[in-house]
PDB file of C-alpha atoms in Angstrom:
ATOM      1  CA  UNK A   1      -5.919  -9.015 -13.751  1.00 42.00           C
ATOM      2  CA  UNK A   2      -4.012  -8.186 -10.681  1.00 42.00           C
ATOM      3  CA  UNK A   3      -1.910  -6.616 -11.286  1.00 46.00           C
ATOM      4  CA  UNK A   4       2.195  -6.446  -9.946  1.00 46.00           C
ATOM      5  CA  UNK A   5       2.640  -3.014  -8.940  1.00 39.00           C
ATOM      6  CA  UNK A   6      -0.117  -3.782  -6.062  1.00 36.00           C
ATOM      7  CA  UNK A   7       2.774  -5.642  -4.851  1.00 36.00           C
ATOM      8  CA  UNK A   8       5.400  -3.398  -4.326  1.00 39.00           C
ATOM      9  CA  UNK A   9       6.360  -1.079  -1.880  1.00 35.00           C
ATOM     10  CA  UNK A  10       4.005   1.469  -0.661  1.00 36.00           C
ATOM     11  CA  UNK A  11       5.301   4.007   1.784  1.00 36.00           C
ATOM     12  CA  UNK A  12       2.141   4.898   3.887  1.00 36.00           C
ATOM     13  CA  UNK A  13       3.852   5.756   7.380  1.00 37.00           C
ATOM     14  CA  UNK A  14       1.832   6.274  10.224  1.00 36.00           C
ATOM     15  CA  UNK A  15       3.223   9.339  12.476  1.00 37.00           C
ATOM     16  CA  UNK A  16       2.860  11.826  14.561  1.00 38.00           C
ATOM     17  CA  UNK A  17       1.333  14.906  13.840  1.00 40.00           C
ATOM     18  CA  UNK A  18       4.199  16.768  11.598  1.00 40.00           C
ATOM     19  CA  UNK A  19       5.588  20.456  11.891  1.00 47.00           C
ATOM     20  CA  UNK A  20       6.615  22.651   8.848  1.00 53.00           C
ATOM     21  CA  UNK A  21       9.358  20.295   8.136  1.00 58.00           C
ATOM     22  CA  UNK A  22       9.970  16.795  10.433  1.00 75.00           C
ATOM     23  CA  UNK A  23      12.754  14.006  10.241  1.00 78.00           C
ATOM     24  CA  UNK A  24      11.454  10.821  10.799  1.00 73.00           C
ATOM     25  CA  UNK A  25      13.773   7.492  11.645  1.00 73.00           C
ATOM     26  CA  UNK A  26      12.607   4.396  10.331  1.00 73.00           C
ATOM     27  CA  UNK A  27      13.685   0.827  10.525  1.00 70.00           C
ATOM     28  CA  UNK A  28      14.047  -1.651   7.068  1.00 66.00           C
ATOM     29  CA  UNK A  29      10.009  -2.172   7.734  1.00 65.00           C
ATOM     30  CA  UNK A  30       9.803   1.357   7.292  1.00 69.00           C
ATOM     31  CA  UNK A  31       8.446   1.490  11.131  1.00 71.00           C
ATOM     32  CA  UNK A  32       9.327   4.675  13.550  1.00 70.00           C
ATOM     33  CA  UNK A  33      13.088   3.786  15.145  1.00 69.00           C
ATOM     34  CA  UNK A  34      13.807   6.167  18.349  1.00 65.00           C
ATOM     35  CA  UNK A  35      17.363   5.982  16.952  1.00 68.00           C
ATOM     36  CA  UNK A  36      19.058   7.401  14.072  1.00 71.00           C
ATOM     37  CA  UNK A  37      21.731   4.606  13.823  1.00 70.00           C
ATOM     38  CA  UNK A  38      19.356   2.294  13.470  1.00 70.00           C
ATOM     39  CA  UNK A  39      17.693   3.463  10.795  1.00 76.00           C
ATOM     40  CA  UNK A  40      17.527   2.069   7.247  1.00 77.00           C
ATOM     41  CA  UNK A  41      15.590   5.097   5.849  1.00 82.00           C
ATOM     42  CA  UNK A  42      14.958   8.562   6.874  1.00 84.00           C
ATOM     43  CA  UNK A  43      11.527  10.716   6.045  1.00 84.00           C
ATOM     44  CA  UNK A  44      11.454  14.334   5.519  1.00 88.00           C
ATOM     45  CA  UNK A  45       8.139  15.772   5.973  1.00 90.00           C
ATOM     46  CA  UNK A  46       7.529  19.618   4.559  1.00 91.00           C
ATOM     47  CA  UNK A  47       3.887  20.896   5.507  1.00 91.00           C
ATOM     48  CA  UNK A  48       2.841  22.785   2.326  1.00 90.00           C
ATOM     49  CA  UNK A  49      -0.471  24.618   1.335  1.00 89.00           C
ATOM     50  CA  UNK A  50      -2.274  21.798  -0.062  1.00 87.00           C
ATOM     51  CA  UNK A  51      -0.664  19.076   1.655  1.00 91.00           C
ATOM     52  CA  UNK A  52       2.093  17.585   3.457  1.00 94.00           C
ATOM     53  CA  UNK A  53       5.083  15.958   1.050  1.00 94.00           C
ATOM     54  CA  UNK A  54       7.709  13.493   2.766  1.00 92.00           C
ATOM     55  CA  UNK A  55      10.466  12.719   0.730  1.00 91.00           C
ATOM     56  CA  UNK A  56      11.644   8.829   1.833  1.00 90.00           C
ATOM     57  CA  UNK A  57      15.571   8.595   1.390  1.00 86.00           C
ATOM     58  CA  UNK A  58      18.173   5.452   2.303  1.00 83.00           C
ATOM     59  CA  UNK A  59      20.881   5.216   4.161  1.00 80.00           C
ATOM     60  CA  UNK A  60      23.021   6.936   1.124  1.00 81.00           C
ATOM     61  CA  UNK A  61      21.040   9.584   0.816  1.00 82.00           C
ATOM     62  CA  UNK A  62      18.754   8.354  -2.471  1.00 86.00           C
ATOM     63  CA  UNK A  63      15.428   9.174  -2.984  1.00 89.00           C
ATOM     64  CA  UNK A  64      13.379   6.747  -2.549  1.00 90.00           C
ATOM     65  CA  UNK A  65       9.922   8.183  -3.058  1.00 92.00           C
ATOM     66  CA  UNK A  66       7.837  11.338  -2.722  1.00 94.00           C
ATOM     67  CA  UNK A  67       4.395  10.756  -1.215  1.00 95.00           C
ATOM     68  CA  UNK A  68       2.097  13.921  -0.888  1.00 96.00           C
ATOM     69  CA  UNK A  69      -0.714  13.378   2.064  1.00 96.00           C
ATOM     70  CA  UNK A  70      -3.845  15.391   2.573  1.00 94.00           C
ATOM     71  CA  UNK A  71      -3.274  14.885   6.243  1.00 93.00           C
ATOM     72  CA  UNK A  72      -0.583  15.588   9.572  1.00 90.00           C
ATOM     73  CA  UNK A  73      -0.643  12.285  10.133  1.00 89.00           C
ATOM     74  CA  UNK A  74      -0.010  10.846   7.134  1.00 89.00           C
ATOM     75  CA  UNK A  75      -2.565   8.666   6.346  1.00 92.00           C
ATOM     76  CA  UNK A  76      -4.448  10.015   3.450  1.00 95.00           C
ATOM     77  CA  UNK A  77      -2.736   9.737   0.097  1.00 96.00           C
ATOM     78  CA  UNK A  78      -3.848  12.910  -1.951  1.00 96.00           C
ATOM     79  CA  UNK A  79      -1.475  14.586  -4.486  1.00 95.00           C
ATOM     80  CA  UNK A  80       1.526  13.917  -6.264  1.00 96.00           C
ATOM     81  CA  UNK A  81       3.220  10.208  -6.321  1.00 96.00           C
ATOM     82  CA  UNK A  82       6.534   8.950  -7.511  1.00 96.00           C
ATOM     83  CA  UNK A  83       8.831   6.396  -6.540  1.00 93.00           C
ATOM     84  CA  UNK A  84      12.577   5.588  -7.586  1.00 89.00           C
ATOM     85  CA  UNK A  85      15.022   3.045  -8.639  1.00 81.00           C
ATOM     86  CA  UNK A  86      18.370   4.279  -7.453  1.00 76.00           C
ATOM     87  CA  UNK A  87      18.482   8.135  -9.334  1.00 80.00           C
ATOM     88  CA  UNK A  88      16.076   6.780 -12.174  1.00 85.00           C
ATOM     89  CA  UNK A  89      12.229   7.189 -11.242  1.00 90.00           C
ATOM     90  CA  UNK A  90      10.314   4.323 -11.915  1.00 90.00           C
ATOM     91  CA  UNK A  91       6.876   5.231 -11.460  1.00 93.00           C
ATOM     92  CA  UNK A  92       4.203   9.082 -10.743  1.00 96.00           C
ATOM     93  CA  UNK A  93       1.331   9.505 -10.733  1.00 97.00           C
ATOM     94  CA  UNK A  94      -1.383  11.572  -8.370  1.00 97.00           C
ATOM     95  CA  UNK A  95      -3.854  10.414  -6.054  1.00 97.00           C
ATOM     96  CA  UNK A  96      -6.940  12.097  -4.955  1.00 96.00           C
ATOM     97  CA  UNK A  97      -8.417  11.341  -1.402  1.00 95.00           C
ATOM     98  CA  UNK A  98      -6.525   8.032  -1.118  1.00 95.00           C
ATOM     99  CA  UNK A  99      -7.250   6.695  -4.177  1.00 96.00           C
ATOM    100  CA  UNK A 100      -5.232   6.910  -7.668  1.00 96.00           C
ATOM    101  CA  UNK A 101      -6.586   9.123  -9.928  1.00 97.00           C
ATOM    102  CA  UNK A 102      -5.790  10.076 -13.809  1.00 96.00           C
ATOM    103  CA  UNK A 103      -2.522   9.125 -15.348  1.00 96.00           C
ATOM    104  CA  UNK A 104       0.148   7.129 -13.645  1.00 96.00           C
ATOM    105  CA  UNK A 105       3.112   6.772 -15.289  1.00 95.00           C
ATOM    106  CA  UNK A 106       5.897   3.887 -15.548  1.00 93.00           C
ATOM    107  CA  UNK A 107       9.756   4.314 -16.612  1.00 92.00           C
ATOM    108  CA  UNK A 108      12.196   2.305 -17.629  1.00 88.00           C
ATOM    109  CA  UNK A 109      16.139   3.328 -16.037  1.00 84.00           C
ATOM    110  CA  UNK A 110      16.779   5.036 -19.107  1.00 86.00           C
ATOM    111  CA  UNK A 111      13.437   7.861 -18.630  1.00 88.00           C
ATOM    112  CA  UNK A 112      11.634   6.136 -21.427  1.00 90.00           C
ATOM    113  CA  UNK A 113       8.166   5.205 -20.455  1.00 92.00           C
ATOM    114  CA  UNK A 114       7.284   1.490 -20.362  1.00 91.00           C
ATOM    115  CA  UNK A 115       3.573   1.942 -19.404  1.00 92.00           C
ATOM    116  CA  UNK A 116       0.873   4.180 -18.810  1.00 93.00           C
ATOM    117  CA  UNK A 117      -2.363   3.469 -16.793  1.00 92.00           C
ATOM    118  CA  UNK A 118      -5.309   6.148 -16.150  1.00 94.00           C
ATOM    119  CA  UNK A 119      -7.363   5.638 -13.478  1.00 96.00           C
ATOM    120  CA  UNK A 120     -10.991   6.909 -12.192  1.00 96.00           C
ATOM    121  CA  UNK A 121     -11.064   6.367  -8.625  1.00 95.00           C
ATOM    122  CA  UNK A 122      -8.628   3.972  -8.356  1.00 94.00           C
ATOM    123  CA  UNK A 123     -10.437   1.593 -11.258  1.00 93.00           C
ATOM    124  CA  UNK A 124      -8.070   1.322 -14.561  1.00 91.00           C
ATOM    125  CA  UNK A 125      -9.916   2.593 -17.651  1.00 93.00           C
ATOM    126  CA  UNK A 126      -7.329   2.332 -19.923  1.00 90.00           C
ATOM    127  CA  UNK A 127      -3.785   0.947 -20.261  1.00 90.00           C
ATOM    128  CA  UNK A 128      -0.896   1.105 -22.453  1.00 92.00           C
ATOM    129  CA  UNK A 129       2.370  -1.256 -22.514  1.00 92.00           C
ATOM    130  CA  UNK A 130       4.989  -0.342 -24.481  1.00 91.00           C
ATOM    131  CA  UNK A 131       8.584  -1.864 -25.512  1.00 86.00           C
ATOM    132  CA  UNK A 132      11.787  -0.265 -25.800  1.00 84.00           C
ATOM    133  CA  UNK A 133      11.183   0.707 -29.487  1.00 86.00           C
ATOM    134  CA  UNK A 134       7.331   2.575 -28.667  1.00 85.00           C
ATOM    135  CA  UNK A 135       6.018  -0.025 -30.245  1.00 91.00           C
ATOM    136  CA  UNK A 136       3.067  -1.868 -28.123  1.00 91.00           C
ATOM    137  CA  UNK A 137       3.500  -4.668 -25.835  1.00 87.00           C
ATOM    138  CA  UNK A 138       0.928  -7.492 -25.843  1.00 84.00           C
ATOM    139  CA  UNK A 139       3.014 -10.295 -24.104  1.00 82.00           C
ATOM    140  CA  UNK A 140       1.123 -10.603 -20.674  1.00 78.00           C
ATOM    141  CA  UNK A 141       4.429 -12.262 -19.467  1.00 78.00           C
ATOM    142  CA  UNK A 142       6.914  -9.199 -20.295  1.00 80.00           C
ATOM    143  CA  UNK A 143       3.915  -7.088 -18.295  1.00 86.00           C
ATOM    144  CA  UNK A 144       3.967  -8.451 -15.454  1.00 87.00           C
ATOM    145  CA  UNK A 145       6.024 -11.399 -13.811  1.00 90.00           C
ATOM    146  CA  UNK A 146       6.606 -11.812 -10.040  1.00 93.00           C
ATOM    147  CA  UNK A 147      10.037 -12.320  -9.118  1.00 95.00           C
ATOM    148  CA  UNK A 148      11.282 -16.382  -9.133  1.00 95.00           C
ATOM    149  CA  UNK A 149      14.567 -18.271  -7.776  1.00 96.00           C
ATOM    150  CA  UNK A 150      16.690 -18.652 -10.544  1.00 95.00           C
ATOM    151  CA  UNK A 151      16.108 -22.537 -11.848  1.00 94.00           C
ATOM    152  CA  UNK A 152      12.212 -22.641 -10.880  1.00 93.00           C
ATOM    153  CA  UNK A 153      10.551 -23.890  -7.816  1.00 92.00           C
ATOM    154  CA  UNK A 154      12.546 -27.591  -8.390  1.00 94.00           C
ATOM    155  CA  UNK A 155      15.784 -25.417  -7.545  1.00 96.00           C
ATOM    156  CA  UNK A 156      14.769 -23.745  -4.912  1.00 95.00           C
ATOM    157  CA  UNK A 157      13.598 -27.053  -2.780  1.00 93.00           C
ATOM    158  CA  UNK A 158      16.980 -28.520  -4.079  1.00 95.00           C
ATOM    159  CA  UNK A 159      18.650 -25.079  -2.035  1.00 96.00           C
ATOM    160  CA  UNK A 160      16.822 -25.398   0.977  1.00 94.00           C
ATOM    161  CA  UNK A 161      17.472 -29.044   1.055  1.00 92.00           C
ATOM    162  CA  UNK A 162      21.304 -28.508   1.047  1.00 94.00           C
ATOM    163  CA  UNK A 163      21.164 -25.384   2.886  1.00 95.00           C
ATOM    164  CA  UNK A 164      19.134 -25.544   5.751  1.00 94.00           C
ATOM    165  CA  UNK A 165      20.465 -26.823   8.821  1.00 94.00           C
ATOM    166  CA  UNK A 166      17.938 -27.842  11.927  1.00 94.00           C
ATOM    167  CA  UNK A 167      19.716 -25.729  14.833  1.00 94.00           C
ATOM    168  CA  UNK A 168      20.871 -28.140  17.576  1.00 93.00           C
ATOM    169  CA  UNK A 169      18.633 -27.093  20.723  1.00 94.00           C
ATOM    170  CA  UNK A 170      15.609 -26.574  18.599  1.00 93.00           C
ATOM    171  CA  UNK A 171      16.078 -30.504  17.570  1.00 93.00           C
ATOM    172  CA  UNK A 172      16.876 -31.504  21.406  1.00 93.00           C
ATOM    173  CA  UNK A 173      13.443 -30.011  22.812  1.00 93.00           C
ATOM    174  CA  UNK A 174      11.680 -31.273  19.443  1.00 94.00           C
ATOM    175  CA  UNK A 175      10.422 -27.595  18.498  1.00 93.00           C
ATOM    176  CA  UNK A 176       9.406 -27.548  14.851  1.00 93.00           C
ATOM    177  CA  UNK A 177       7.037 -24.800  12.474  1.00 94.00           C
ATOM    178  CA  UNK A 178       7.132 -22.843  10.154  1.00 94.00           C
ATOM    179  CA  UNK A 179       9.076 -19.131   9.606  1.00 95.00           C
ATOM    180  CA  UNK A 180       7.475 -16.687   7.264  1.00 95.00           C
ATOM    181  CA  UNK A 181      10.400 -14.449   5.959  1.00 96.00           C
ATOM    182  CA  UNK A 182       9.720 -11.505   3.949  1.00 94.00           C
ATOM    183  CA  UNK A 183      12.244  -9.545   1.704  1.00 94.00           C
ATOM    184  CA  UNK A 184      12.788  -7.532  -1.278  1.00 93.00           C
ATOM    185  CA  UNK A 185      14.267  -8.788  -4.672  1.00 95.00           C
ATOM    186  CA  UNK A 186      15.654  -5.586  -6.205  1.00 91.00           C
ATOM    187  CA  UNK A 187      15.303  -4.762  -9.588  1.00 90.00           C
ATOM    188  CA  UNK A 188      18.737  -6.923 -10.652  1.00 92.00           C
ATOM    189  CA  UNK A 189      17.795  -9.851  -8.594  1.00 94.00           C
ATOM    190  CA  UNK A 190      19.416  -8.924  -5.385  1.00 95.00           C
ATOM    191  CA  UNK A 191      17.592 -10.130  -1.754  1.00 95.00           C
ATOM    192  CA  UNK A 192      17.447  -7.014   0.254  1.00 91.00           C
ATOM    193  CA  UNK A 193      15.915  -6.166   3.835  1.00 88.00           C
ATOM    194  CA  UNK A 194      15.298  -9.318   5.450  1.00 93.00           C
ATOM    195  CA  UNK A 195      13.270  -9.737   8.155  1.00 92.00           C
ATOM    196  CA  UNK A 196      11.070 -12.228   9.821  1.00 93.00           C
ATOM    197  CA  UNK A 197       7.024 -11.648   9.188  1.00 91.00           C
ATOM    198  CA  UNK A 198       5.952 -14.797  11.591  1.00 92.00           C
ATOM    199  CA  UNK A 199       9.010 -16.529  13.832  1.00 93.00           C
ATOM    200  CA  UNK A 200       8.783 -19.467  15.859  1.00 94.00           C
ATOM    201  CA  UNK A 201      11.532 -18.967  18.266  1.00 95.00           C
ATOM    202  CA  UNK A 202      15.059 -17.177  18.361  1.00 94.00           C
ATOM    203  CA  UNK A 203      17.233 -20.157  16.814  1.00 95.00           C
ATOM    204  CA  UNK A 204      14.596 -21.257  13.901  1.00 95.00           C
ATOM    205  CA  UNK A 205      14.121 -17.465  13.094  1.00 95.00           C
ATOM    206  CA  UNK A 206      18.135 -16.762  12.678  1.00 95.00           C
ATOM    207  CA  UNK A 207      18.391 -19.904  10.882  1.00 96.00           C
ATOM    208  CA  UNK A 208      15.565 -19.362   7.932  1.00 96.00           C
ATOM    209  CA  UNK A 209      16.906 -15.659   7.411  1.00 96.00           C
ATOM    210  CA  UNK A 210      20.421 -16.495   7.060  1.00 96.00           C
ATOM    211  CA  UNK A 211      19.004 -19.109   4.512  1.00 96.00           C
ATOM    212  CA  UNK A 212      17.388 -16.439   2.603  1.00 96.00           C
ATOM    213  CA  UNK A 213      20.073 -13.860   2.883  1.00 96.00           C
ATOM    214  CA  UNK A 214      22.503 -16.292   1.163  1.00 96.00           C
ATOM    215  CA  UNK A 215      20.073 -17.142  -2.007  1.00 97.00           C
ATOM    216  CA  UNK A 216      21.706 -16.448  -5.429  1.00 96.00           C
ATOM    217  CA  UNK A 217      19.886 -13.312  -7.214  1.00 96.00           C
ATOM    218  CA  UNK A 218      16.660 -14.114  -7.963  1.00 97.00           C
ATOM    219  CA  UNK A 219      15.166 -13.272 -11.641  1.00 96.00           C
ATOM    220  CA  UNK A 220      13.777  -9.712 -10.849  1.00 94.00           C
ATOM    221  CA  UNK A 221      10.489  -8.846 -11.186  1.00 93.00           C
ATOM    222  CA  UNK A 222       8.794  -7.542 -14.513  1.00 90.00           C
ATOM    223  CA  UNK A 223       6.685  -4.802 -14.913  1.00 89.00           C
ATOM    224  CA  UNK A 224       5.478  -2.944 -18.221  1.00 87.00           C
ATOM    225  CA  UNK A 225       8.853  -4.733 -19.876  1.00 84.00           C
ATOM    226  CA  UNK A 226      11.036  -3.907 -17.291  1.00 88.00           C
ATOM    227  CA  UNK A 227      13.049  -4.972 -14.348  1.00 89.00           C
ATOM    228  CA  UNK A 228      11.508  -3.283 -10.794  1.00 89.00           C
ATOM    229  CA  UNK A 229      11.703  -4.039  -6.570  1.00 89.00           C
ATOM    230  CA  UNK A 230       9.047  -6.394  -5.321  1.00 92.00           C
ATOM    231  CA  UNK A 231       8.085  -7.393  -1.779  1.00 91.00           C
ATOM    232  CA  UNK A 232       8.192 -11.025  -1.487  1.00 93.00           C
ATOM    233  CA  UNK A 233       7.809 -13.653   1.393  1.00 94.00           C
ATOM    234  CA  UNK A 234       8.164 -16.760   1.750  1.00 94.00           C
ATOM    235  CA  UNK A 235       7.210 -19.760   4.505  1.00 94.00           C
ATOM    236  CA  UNK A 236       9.861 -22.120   5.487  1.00 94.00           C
ATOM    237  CA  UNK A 237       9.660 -25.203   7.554  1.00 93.00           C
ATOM    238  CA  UNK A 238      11.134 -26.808  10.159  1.00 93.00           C
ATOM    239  CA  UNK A 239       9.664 -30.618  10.896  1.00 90.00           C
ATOM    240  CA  UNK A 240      10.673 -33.248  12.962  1.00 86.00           C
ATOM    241  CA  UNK A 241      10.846 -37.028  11.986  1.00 75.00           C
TER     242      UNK A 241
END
């Protein structure tokens, strides 16, 4: 089973080599900005004995994740792992050599543990789901569920279809396709970091991401009977009569 937590975020940042201790800028793709008011996120990158550990933080100062890399250049995942929802951690675990490696752990926002996975070079040989009252979880649907618009696939067609408006000079010099937007749905359903994966031109591009910025929350992604951020996209089309 593929699992969902394949799908989320992974913060494996390609820099340059890092000091004792570096600040790195980066933009809501989690790429290098050359400015700090641009930035969505900021890195800080301590060189330690075994390894260097960047600490990923927003734009109100949250942790975001902890990522421990064998490496300078941050490329090799090898150490401790965790990542957060808001002050709550969601997930930890360790990697060894870029690949997981023993127990990885998954919380729920009130500390209790909703899963627990152990891995042998980054195979699963055994898992555990658990509910709210310890007791285990066997409902492959409250394990893992990918996000959804609220109302199915039906609804969201029936949103697009009264939402979407074919910009003016796009029509007039009959330029059609199709925009891939990605985004985040936040663990309570909220569409964060928009952005456009694969544009067609300037006015189709603006169009399909102010679409997507004004969805309702979606229904938030499950994993191990709980709520947690997912990277989504999506492809939507412009077409000419």
């Amino acid at each position: 089973m593929k699992h969902l937590f394949s799908l989320l975020l992974l913060f494996t940042i390609t820099t340059a080599i890092i000091k004792a201790q570096d600040t790195l800028y980066l933009n809501s793709e989690l790429k290098a900005s050359s400015k700090k008011k641009n930035a969505a996120f900021f890195q800080v990158v301590t060189k330690t004995d075994t390894g260097y550990v960047a600490q990923l933080l927003n734009k109100k100062n949250e942790l975001e994740s902890i990522t421990t890399y064998k490496d300078p250049e941050l490329k090799i995942l090898d150490g401790y792992n965790a990542s957060y929802f808001g002050k709550a951690k969601g997930q930890e675990g360790r990697y060894l050599n870029g690949k997981r490696q023993g127990p990885w752990k998954y919380f729920r926002g009130d500390g209790s543990i909703s899963g627990t996975l152990n891995y042998n070079n980054d195979v699963i040989v055994s898992a555990e789901y658990l509910k709210p009252n310890g007791d285990i979880e066997t409902d492959p649907k409250k394990i893992e569920q990918l996000p959804s618009f609220p109302g199915g696939a039906n609804a969201f067609r029936n949103y697009l279809n009264n939402t979407l408006r074919y910009p003016a000079q796009s029509r007039e010099k009959r330029i059609s396709g199709r925009v891939i937007v990605a985004f985040t749905v936040s663990p309570i359903g909220e569409i964060l970091d928009v952005r456009i994966s694969s544009g067609v031109n300037d006015e189709l591009d603006r169009e399909a991401m102010r679409v997507v910025r004004n969805m309702p929350r979606w229904n938030p992604g499950v994993q191990f009977n709980r709520p947690v951020r997912v990277a989504y996209v999506i492809p939507i089309a412009f077409a000419l009569n």
